[in-house]
């Protein structure tokens, strides 16, 4: 029988060290708010309920979460044990397992959470399961005193003895418990400690006093790293990116200069993709096999088909879809542009709200004039059409399949398939005019 799961996520802290009007847990890692990274891992376990404990900035969290979670307010903030108690009414009538997580500890994997739940239901039935880690520097973390994986004592750093501080096994703060045990133990937590707060870790010691052991599951320090400042945010971003680059290369992607490539949380890359230096992926990018992305490109919300070539210095904005072997060249920007197989825009072009047919060629300096100051309009370029350099296609407009638009044209009406469209002033020539002009101007200059 599947045991129901609830997650309690603590996010009531003021985050003053961030020096930001944005709630701390909404600051992004790889283009996604920290809190959403964590909730994505929880979602993989199909929880029945998620409760986010809020305090300062609760309106921002309410807007960001929508109906994904129930909010419970902690006011005043009297410690982690007090924070978890605020979820009790939201979990009224719930019977099952509870994960206690932190919104500013965003990279805990679903697999690690599942290990905690599995340990909770092992044959020895621990009262609480604590997620521990062994950092290089134990700093001021609370300590887990254990015999094997059986916890004998939990202690906060400020209350620990010198011998206890010498222990390297630290408490991440993350726990798993049965709902009935959790709130019964929390009701017995006091605040007789150095900070005068209600510590969540005390539930382990209270259970031990009752003769019930708890257990620790150990994970990589990377997984339980927290963010309290902009510097820590940047460090976590850097660590996340380094791991994602390594994963990409292990999966068959060539990164010419790995440290200069930045991925989003959801970037999808095919096999034998080549990425040159200084490429940035925003959210929502999927790249097919055998694609080459040349240097200095910015790509967001785009789907790139197999064997395409992008850049250098190209920008693909949301809604861009490239068919197989399409090419977007240097200093080309595309937004909500769909290019068919083999279509090309090689140089200095803007394609906005456009559909470009298979095999079409868009010349240098071409723009689709898609906005009149109030509304956006579509440009459709048919299969095999050729758009001459420095042309302006004033939407809404359609260029038929196989049609040619002469260089320098301003096209304001549809062009029939296989037709030639010329929309520019007639060229005139005045023999000798330039020489006569120069002679007059030189004479004027000498007379001054």
Short mmCIF file of C-alpha atoms in Angstrom, two decimals:
data_model
loop_
_atom_site.label_atom_id
_atom_site.label_comp_id
_atom_site.label_asym_id
_atom_site.label_seq_id
_atom_site.Cartn_x
_atom_site.Cartn_y
_atom_site.Cartn_z
CA UNK A 1 0.00 0.00 0.00
CA UNK A 2 1.31 3.45 -0.90
CA UNK A 3 1.75 5.71 2.10
CA UNK A 4 0.51 9.30 1.53
CA UNK A 5 3.19 11.98 1.57
CA UNK A 6 3.11 15.62 2.64
CA UNK A 7 5.93 18.13 2.34
CA UNK A 8 6.46 21.07 4.66
CA UNK A 9 8.77 23.67 3.13
CA UNK A 10 10.14 26.39 5.40
CA UNK A 11 10.34 29.78 3.68
CA UNK A 12 9.49 32.30 6.38
CA UNK A 13 12.92 33.85 6.79
CA UNK A 14 13.40 37.52 6.03
CA UNK A 15 16.51 36.92 3.91
CA UNK A 16 18.05 40.22 4.99
CA UNK A 17 21.53 39.26 3.80
CA UNK A 18 20.26 39.09 0.22
CA UNK A 19 19.61 42.87 0.29
CA UNK A 20 16.68 42.37 -2.09
CA UNK A 21 13.02 43.27 -2.49
CA UNK A 22 12.55 39.81 -4.03
CA UNK A 23 11.88 36.99 -1.58
CA UNK A 24 15.02 34.95 -1.03
CA UNK A 25 13.58 31.64 -2.24
CA UNK A 26 12.40 33.25 -5.48
CA UNK A 27 15.91 34.16 -6.57
CA UNK A 28 16.77 31.95 -9.55
CA UNK A 29 19.29 29.21 -10.07
CA UNK A 30 19.69 28.32 -13.76
CA UNK A 31 16.67 30.44 -14.64
CA UNK A 32 14.27 28.89 -12.13
CA UNK A 33 13.43 30.15 -8.62
CA UNK A 34 15.14 28.18 -5.87
CA UNK A 35 11.81 27.17 -4.39
CA UNK A 36 10.64 25.73 -7.71
CA UNK A 37 13.79 23.60 -8.00
CA UNK A 38 12.91 22.04 -4.65
CA UNK A 39 9.23 21.62 -5.47
CA UNK A 40 10.07 19.91 -8.75
CA UNK A 41 11.97 17.27 -6.75
CA UNK A 42 9.04 16.90 -4.35
CA UNK A 43 6.60 16.61 -7.26
CA UNK A 44 8.50 13.54 -8.49
CA UNK A 45 7.31 11.76 -5.32
CA UNK A 46 3.65 12.62 -6.00
CA UNK A 47 2.85 14.26 -2.64
CA UNK A 48 -0.73 14.52 -1.47
CA UNK A 49 -0.07 17.92 0.12
CA UNK A 50 2.58 20.61 0.09
CA UNK A 51 2.62 23.33 2.75
CA UNK A 52 4.93 26.32 2.47
CA UNK A 53 5.61 28.20 5.71
CA UNK A 54 5.71 31.93 4.96
CA UNK A 55 6.44 35.15 6.80
CA UNK A 56 7.94 38.22 5.17
CA UNK A 57 7.18 38.49 1.46
CA UNK A 58 4.22 36.14 1.68
CA UNK A 59 2.37 37.98 -1.11
CA UNK A 60 5.24 37.26 -3.52
CA UNK A 61 5.18 33.59 -2.59
CA UNK A 62 1.42 33.40 -2.95
CA UNK A 63 1.65 34.87 -6.46
CA UNK A 64 4.50 32.56 -7.47
CA UNK A 65 2.94 29.38 -6.09
CA UNK A 66 -0.67 29.84 -7.13
CA UNK A 67 -2.47 26.62 -6.22
CA UNK A 68 0.66 24.46 -6.11
CA UNK A 69 0.83 24.58 -2.32
CA UNK A 70 -1.01 25.67 0.82
CA UNK A 71 0.51 28.62 2.66
CA UNK A 72 0.83 28.73 6.45
CA UNK A 73 2.01 31.89 8.18
CA UNK A 74 4.69 31.92 10.89
CA UNK A 75 4.40 35.16 12.83
CA UNK A 76 6.33 35.76 15.00
CA UNK A 77 9.26 33.57 13.98
CA UNK A 78 10.42 31.58 16.97
CA UNK A 79 12.62 28.93 15.39
CA UNK A 80 12.41 25.94 13.08
CA UNK A 81 10.31 23.82 15.43
CA UNK A 82 7.80 26.65 15.75
CA UNK A 83 7.78 27.04 11.96
CA UNK A 84 6.87 23.40 11.34
CA UNK A 85 4.09 23.62 13.94
CA UNK A 86 2.36 26.22 11.75
CA UNK A 87 1.59 23.48 9.22
CA UNK A 88 -0.51 21.51 11.66
CA UNK A 89 -3.88 22.99 10.69
CA UNK A 90 -3.11 22.61 6.98
CA UNK A 91 -2.38 18.92 7.63
CA UNK A 92 -5.43 18.34 9.82
CA UNK A 93 -6.79 14.89 9.04
CA UNK A 94 -3.66 13.87 7.12
CA UNK A 95 -2.10 10.57 8.09
CA UNK A 96 1.12 9.60 6.37
CA UNK A 97 4.74 10.59 5.95
CA UNK A 98 6.00 14.15 6.20
CA UNK A 99 9.16 15.59 4.64
CA UNK A 100 10.50 18.78 6.22
CA UNK A 101 12.44 20.85 3.68
CA UNK A 102 13.87 24.35 3.31
CA UNK A 103 13.09 26.71 0.45
CA UNK A 104 16.65 28.07 0.45
CA UNK A 105 18.13 24.55 0.18
CA UNK A 106 16.90 23.93 -3.36
CA UNK A 107 19.01 21.15 -4.86
CA UNK A 108 17.93 18.13 -2.84
CA UNK A 109 17.14 15.33 -5.28
CA UNK A 110 13.95 13.28 -5.26
CA UNK A 111 16.12 10.16 -4.92
CA UNK A 112 17.56 11.47 -1.65
CA UNK A 113 14.12 12.30 -0.31
CA UNK A 114 13.03 8.77 -1.20
CA UNK A 115 16.02 7.32 0.68
CA UNK A 116 14.87 9.21 3.76
CA UNK A 117 11.35 7.82 3.43
CA UNK A 118 12.64 4.28 2.85
CA UNK A 119 14.78 4.53 5.99
CA UNK A 120 11.76 5.77 7.93
CA UNK A 121 9.98 2.52 7.11
CA UNK A 122 12.90 0.16 7.69
CA UNK A 123 12.41 -2.75 10.07
CA UNK A 124 13.76 -0.83 13.08
CA UNK A 125 11.12 1.91 12.53
CA UNK A 126 13.06 5.06 13.54
CA UNK A 127 11.03 7.88 14.99
CA UNK A 128 12.73 10.52 12.82
CA UNK A 129 15.08 10.36 9.84
CA UNK A 130 17.57 13.22 9.57
CA UNK A 131 19.49 14.10 6.42
CA UNK A 132 23.12 14.58 7.38
CA UNK A 133 26.28 15.58 5.53
CA UNK A 134 30.00 15.87 6.15
CA UNK A 135 31.31 19.23 4.89
CA UNK A 136 34.97 20.16 4.56
CA UNK A 137 34.33 22.93 7.08
CA UNK A 138 31.71 22.24 9.73
CA UNK A 139 31.31 25.98 10.42
CA UNK A 140 28.38 26.54 12.76
CA UNK A 141 26.20 23.63 11.67
CA UNK A 142 24.35 21.57 14.23
CA UNK A 143 25.94 18.17 14.87
CA UNK A 144 24.54 14.66 14.57
CA UNK A 145 26.01 12.30 17.14
CA UNK A 146 25.47 8.79 15.81
CA UNK A 147 26.44 5.17 16.25
CA UNK A 148 26.41 3.87 12.70
CA UNK A 149 23.26 5.42 11.30
CA UNK A 150 21.47 5.41 14.66
CA UNK A 151 21.36 8.87 16.21
CA UNK A 152 22.25 9.15 19.88
CA UNK A 153 22.00 12.94 20.13
CA UNK A 154 21.35 16.07 18.10
CA UNK A 155 22.86 19.36 19.20
CA UNK A 156 23.02 22.88 17.80
CA UNK A 157 26.53 24.30 17.37
CA UNK A 158 26.02 27.06 19.93
CA UNK A 159 24.93 24.50 22.53
CA UNK A 160 27.54 21.84 21.67
CA UNK A 161 30.54 20.90 23.79
CA UNK A 162 34.06 20.99 22.35
CA UNK A 163 33.94 17.22 21.84
CA UNK A 164 30.60 17.45 20.05
CA UNK A 165 31.88 20.23 17.82
CA UNK A 166 34.72 17.94 16.77
CA UNK A 167 32.15 15.61 15.15
CA UNK A 168 32.07 16.11 11.35
CA UNK A 169 28.57 14.75 10.74
CA UNK A 170 26.30 17.79 10.45
CA UNK A 171 22.57 18.34 10.39
CA UNK A 172 21.11 19.71 7.14
CA UNK A 173 17.81 20.45 8.88
CA UNK A 174 15.88 18.19 6.51
CA UNK A 175 13.84 15.44 8.18
CA UNK A 176 11.27 12.76 7.52
CA UNK A 177 8.69 11.62 10.07
CA UNK A 178 5.26 10.11 10.36
CA UNK A 179 2.66 12.82 10.77
CA UNK A 180 1.33 11.49 14.10
CA UNK A 181 4.84 11.33 15.56
CA UNK A 182 5.88 14.71 14.22
CA UNK A 183 3.24 16.90 15.79
CA UNK A 184 3.14 14.94 19.05
CA UNK A 185 6.87 15.44 19.49
CA UNK A 186 6.75 19.09 18.41
CA UNK A 187 4.19 19.80 21.15
CA UNK A 188 6.84 18.84 23.71
CA UNK A 189 9.66 21.04 22.36
CA UNK A 190 10.72 23.87 24.65
CA UNK A 191 12.91 26.92 24.17
CA UNK A 192 15.42 26.54 27.01
CA UNK A 193 18.50 27.11 24.87
CA UNK A 194 21.02 29.81 23.96
CA UNK A 195 18.74 31.42 21.38
CA UNK A 196 15.44 31.05 23.22
CA UNK A 197 13.99 29.32 20.15
CA UNK A 198 12.03 26.14 19.51
CA UNK A 199 14.50 23.89 17.73
CA UNK A 200 13.20 21.29 15.31
CA UNK A 201 16.15 19.01 16.13
CA UNK A 202 14.87 18.63 19.68
CA UNK A 203 12.22 16.18 18.47
CA UNK A 204 15.03 13.66 17.94
CA UNK A 205 16.25 14.06 21.51
CA UNK A 206 12.71 13.89 22.93
CA UNK A 207 12.08 10.68 20.99
CA UNK A 208 15.38 9.28 22.33
CA UNK A 209 14.29 10.08 25.89
CA UNK A 210 11.18 8.02 25.20
CA UNK A 211 13.41 5.11 24.16
CA UNK A 212 12.79 5.58 20.42
CA UNK A 213 15.83 5.83 18.19
CA UNK A 214 16.16 8.03 15.11
CA UNK A 215 18.35 7.49 12.07
CA UNK A 216 20.55 9.57 9.79
CA UNK A 217 20.85 9.32 6.02
CA UNK A 218 24.02 10.92 4.63
CA UNK A 219 24.25 12.85 1.37
CA UNK A 220 26.71 15.00 -0.60
CA UNK A 221 27.21 18.51 0.86
CA UNK A 222 26.39 19.95 -2.59
CA UNK A 223 22.83 18.68 -2.27
CA UNK A 224 22.13 20.45 1.00
CA UNK A 225 23.93 23.73 0.31
CA UNK A 226 21.84 26.72 1.32
CA UNK A 227 21.65 30.29 0.08
CA UNK A 228 21.69 33.28 2.41
CA UNK A 229 23.52 35.92 0.38
CA UNK A 230 24.19 37.01 -3.19
CA UNK A 231 27.66 35.48 -2.96
CA UNK A 232 26.21 32.11 -1.94
CA UNK A 233 23.66 32.40 -4.74
CA UNK A 234 26.46 32.95 -7.26
CA UNK A 235 28.45 30.06 -5.80
CA UNK A 236 25.46 27.72 -6.08
CA UNK A 237 24.84 28.85 -9.67
CA UNK A 238 28.47 28.17 -10.51
CA UNK A 239 28.39 24.74 -8.91
CA UNK A 240 25.11 23.85 -10.65
CA UNK A 241 26.50 24.95 -14.01
CA UNK A 242 29.73 22.99 -13.56
CA UNK A 243 27.76 19.81 -12.87
CA UNK A 244 25.41 20.42 -15.79
CA UNK A 245 28.33 21.00 -18.18
CA UNK A 246 29.95 17.77 -17.05
CA UNK A 247 26.66 15.91 -17.57
CA UNK A 248 26.27 17.40 -21.05
CA UNK A 249 29.75 16.33 -22.12
CA UNK A 250 29.24 12.86 -20.65
CA UNK A 251 26.07 12.58 -22.76
CA UNK A 252 27.84 13.38 -26.04
CA UNK A 253 27.90 17.19 -26.27
CA UNK A 254 31.10 19.00 -27.22
CA UNK A 255 31.73 22.19 -25.24
CA UNK A 256 34.74 24.01 -26.70
CA UNK A 257 35.14 26.21 -23.60
CA UNK A 258 32.88 24.65 -20.94
CA UNK A 259 33.19 27.42 -18.34
CA UNK A 260 31.74 29.95 -20.80
CA UNK A 261 28.52 28.04 -21.56
CA UNK A 262 25.51 28.65 -19.31
CA UNK A 263 22.53 26.31 -19.23
CA UNK A 264 19.00 26.72 -17.91
CA UNK A 265 17.38 24.23 -15.58
CA UNK A 266 15.45 22.64 -18.45
CA UNK A 267 17.90 22.82 -21.38
CA UNK A 268 17.64 19.70 -23.56
CA UNK A 269 20.59 18.78 -25.79
CA UNK A 270 20.88 16.06 -28.41
CA UNK A 271 23.92 13.97 -29.27
CA UNK A 272 26.92 15.34 -31.14
CA UNK A 273 25.92 18.93 -30.48
CA UNK A 274 28.88 21.33 -30.70
CA UNK A 275 28.74 24.49 -28.60
CA UNK A 276 31.40 27.15 -29.07
CA UNK A 277 32.42 29.66 -26.37
CA UNK A 278 30.14 32.22 -24.70
CA UNK A 279 26.74 30.69 -25.34
CA UNK A 280 23.83 31.38 -22.95
CA UNK A 281 20.70 29.24 -22.75
CA UNK A 282 17.60 30.70 -21.13
CA UNK A 283 14.66 28.49 -20.14
CA UNK A 284 12.72 26.44 -22.65
CA UNK A 285 15.41 25.38 -25.14
CA UNK A 286 15.53 22.00 -26.88
CA UNK A 287 18.41 21.24 -29.26
CA UNK A 288 18.38 18.33 -31.69
CA UNK A 289 21.24 16.06 -32.69
CA UNK A 290 24.26 17.30 -34.65
CA UNK A 291 23.54 20.98 -34.13
CA UNK A 292 26.39 23.48 -34.15
CA UNK A 293 26.00 26.60 -32.03
CA UNK A 294 28.76 29.05 -32.75
CA UNK A 295 30.21 31.58 -30.34
CA UNK A 296 28.38 34.37 -28.54
CA UNK A 297 24.78 33.26 -29.01
CA UNK A 298 21.82 33.88 -26.67
CA UNK A 299 19.03 31.30 -26.95
CA UNK A 300 15.77 31.18 -25.01
CA UNK A 301 12.44 29.42 -25.55
CA UNK A 302 13.55 27.93 -28.86
CA UNK A 303 13.34 24.49 -30.48
CA UNK A 304 16.28 23.74 -32.75
CA UNK A 305 15.97 20.82 -35.15
CA UNK A 306 18.64 18.34 -36.15
CA UNK A 307 21.80 19.49 -37.95
CA UNK A 308 21.00 23.20 -37.67
CA UNK A 309 23.72 25.83 -37.51
CA UNK A 310 23.36 28.86 -35.25
CA UNK A 311 25.48 32.00 -35.04
CA UNK A 312 27.95 33.32 -34.27
CA UNK A 313 26.35 36.28 -32.48
CA UNK A 314 22.77 35.08 -33.00
CA UNK A 315 19.80 35.62 -30.71
CA UNK A 316 16.89 33.17 -30.66
CA UNK A 317 13.95 34.38 -28.63
CA UNK A 318 10.88 32.50 -27.35
CA UNK A 319 8.68 30.88 -29.96
CA UNK A 320 11.47 30.25 -32.45
CA UNK A 321 11.34 26.81 -34.09
CA UNK A 322 13.98 25.68 -36.58
CA UNK A 323 13.49 22.75 -38.92
CA UNK A 324 16.21 20.29 -39.86
CA UNK A 325 19.35 21.88 -41.32
CA UNK A 326 18.02 25.41 -40.98
CA UNK A 327 20.61 28.11 -40.50
CA UNK A 328 20.56 31.28 -38.42
CA UNK A 329 23.74 33.24 -39.03
CA UNK A 330 25.67 36.08 -37.48
CA UNK A 331 23.76 39.00 -35.96
CA UNK A 332 20.38 37.45 -36.75
CA UNK A 333 17.52 37.73 -34.26
CA UNK A 334 14.44 35.53 -34.40
CA UNK A 335 11.29 35.82 -32.27
CA UNK A 336 8.22 33.60 -32.78
CA UNK A 337 9.77 32.62 -36.08
CA UNK A 338 9.29 29.17 -37.58
CA UNK A 339 11.85 28.17 -40.20
CA UNK A 340 11.32 25.13 -42.37
CA UNK A 341 13.93 22.53 -43.22
CA UNK A 342 16.99 24.07 -44.86
CA UNK A 343 15.77 27.65 -44.58
CA UNK A 344 18.49 30.25 -44.11
CA UNK A 345 18.89 33.70 -42.64
CA UNK A 346 22.64 34.16 -42.74
CA UNK A 347 23.36 37.77 -41.80
CA UNK A 348 22.07 40.86 -40.01
CA UNK A 349 18.38 39.98 -40.08
CA UNK A 350 15.35 40.28 -37.81
CA UNK A 351 12.60 37.67 -38.15
CA UNK A 352 9.68 38.38 -35.82
CA UNK A 353 6.26 36.69 -35.96
CA UNK A 354 7.28 34.96 -39.16
CA UNK A 355 6.94 31.64 -40.94
CA UNK A 356 9.74 30.85 -43.38
CA UNK A 357 9.24 27.93 -45.72
CA UNK A 358 11.62 25.07 -46.39
CA UNK A 359 14.65 26.04 -48.42
CA UNK A 360 13.88 29.76 -48.38
CA UNK A 361 16.80 32.20 -48.27
CA UNK A 362 16.50 35.48 -46.37
CA UNK A 363 19.16 37.96 -47.43
CA UNK A 364 21.34 40.18 -45.26
CA UNK A 365 19.69 43.17 -43.61
CA UNK A 366 16.14 41.88 -44.06
CA UNK A 367 13.56 42.70 -41.39
CA UNK A 368 9.98 41.65 -40.87
CA UNK A 369 8.14 44.79 -39.76
CA UNK A 370 5.79 43.00 -37.39
CA UNK A 371 4.63 45.78 -35.03
CA UNK A 372 2.65 48.93 -35.73
CA UNK A 373 2.91 50.31 -32.21
CA UNK A 374 -0.27 48.56 -31.10
CA UNK A 375 -0.49 45.05 -32.57
CA UNK A 376 1.79 42.31 -33.94
CA UNK A 377 1.30 40.85 -37.43
CA UNK A 378 2.50 37.79 -39.31
CA UNK A 379 4.88 37.49 -42.23
CA UNK A 380 4.77 34.28 -44.28
CA UNK A 381 7.59 33.40 -46.65
CA UNK A 382 6.89 30.40 -48.88
CA UNK A 383 9.06 27.40 -49.64
CA UNK A 384 12.09 28.20 -51.76
CA UNK A 385 11.49 31.96 -51.79
CA UNK A 386 14.45 34.33 -52.02
CA UNK A 387 14.43 37.62 -50.14
CA UNK A 388 17.03 40.07 -51.42
CA UNK A 389 19.32 41.94 -49.05
CA UNK A 390 18.13 45.02 -47.16
CA UNK A 391 14.45 44.29 -47.68
CA UNK A 392 11.64 45.27 -45.34
CA UNK A 393 8.59 43.00 -45.27
CA UNK A 394 5.73 45.01 -43.78
CA UNK A 395 3.34 42.63 -42.06
CA UNK A 396 0.79 41.29 -42.54
CA UNK A 397 2.27 40.06 -45.78
CA UNK A 398 2.85 36.78 -47.61
CA UNK A 399 5.62 35.97 -50.05
CA UNK A 400 4.63 33.05 -52.25
CA UNK A 401 6.64 29.89 -52.75
CA UNK A 402 9.54 30.35 -55.15
CA UNK A 403 9.07 34.12 -55.32
CA UNK A 404 11.99 36.56 -55.41
CA UNK A 405 12.04 39.90 -53.63
CA UNK A 406 14.60 42.26 -55.13
CA UNK A 407 17.25 43.74 -52.88
CA UNK A 408 16.30 46.94 -51.09
CA UNK A 409 12.56 46.42 -51.47
CA UNK A 410 9.87 47.55 -49.06
CA UNK A 411 7.12 44.99 -49.55
CA UNK A 412 3.66 46.02 -48.37
CA UNK A 413 1.47 43.66 -50.41
CA UNK A 414 1.42 39.92 -50.96
CA UNK A 415 3.72 38.49 -53.62
CA UNK A 416 2.44 35.65 -55.81
CA UNK A 417 4.33 32.37 -56.02
CA UNK A 418 7.29 32.48 -58.46
CA UNK A 419 6.85 36.23 -59.00
CA UNK A 420 9.54 38.90 -58.83
CA UNK A 421 8.72 41.78 -56.49
CA UNK A 422 10.56 45.09 -56.77
CA UNK A 423 9.54 47.90 -54.46
CA UNK A 424 12.14 50.65 -54.58
CA UNK A 425 12.67 54.02 -56.18
CA UNK A 426 13.92 54.10 -59.78
CA UNK A 427 17.65 54.69 -60.10
CA UNK A 428 18.70 57.74 -62.10
CA UNK A 429 22.17 58.75 -63.28
CA UNK A 430 23.43 62.26 -64.12
CA UNK A 431 26.71 62.05 -66.00
CA UNK A 432 29.43 64.39 -64.74
CA UNK A 433 27.33 65.70 -61.85
CA UNK A 434 29.69 64.47 -59.12
CA UNK A 435 32.73 66.11 -60.72
CA UNK A 436 30.94 69.41 -61.22
CA UNK A 437 29.78 69.31 -57.60
CA UNK A 438 33.29 68.71 -56.30
CA UNK A 439 34.73 71.50 -58.44
CA UNK A 440 32.18 74.00 -57.12
CA UNK A 441 32.75 72.98 -53.48
CA UNK A 442 36.54 73.11 -53.79
CA UNK A 443 36.34 76.58 -55.27
CA UNK A 444 34.12 77.75 -52.40
CA UNK A 445 36.53 76.34 -49.86
CA UNK A 446 39.53 78.08 -51.46
CA UNK A 447 37.72 81.43 -51.49
CA UNK A 448 37.26 81.41 -47.73
#
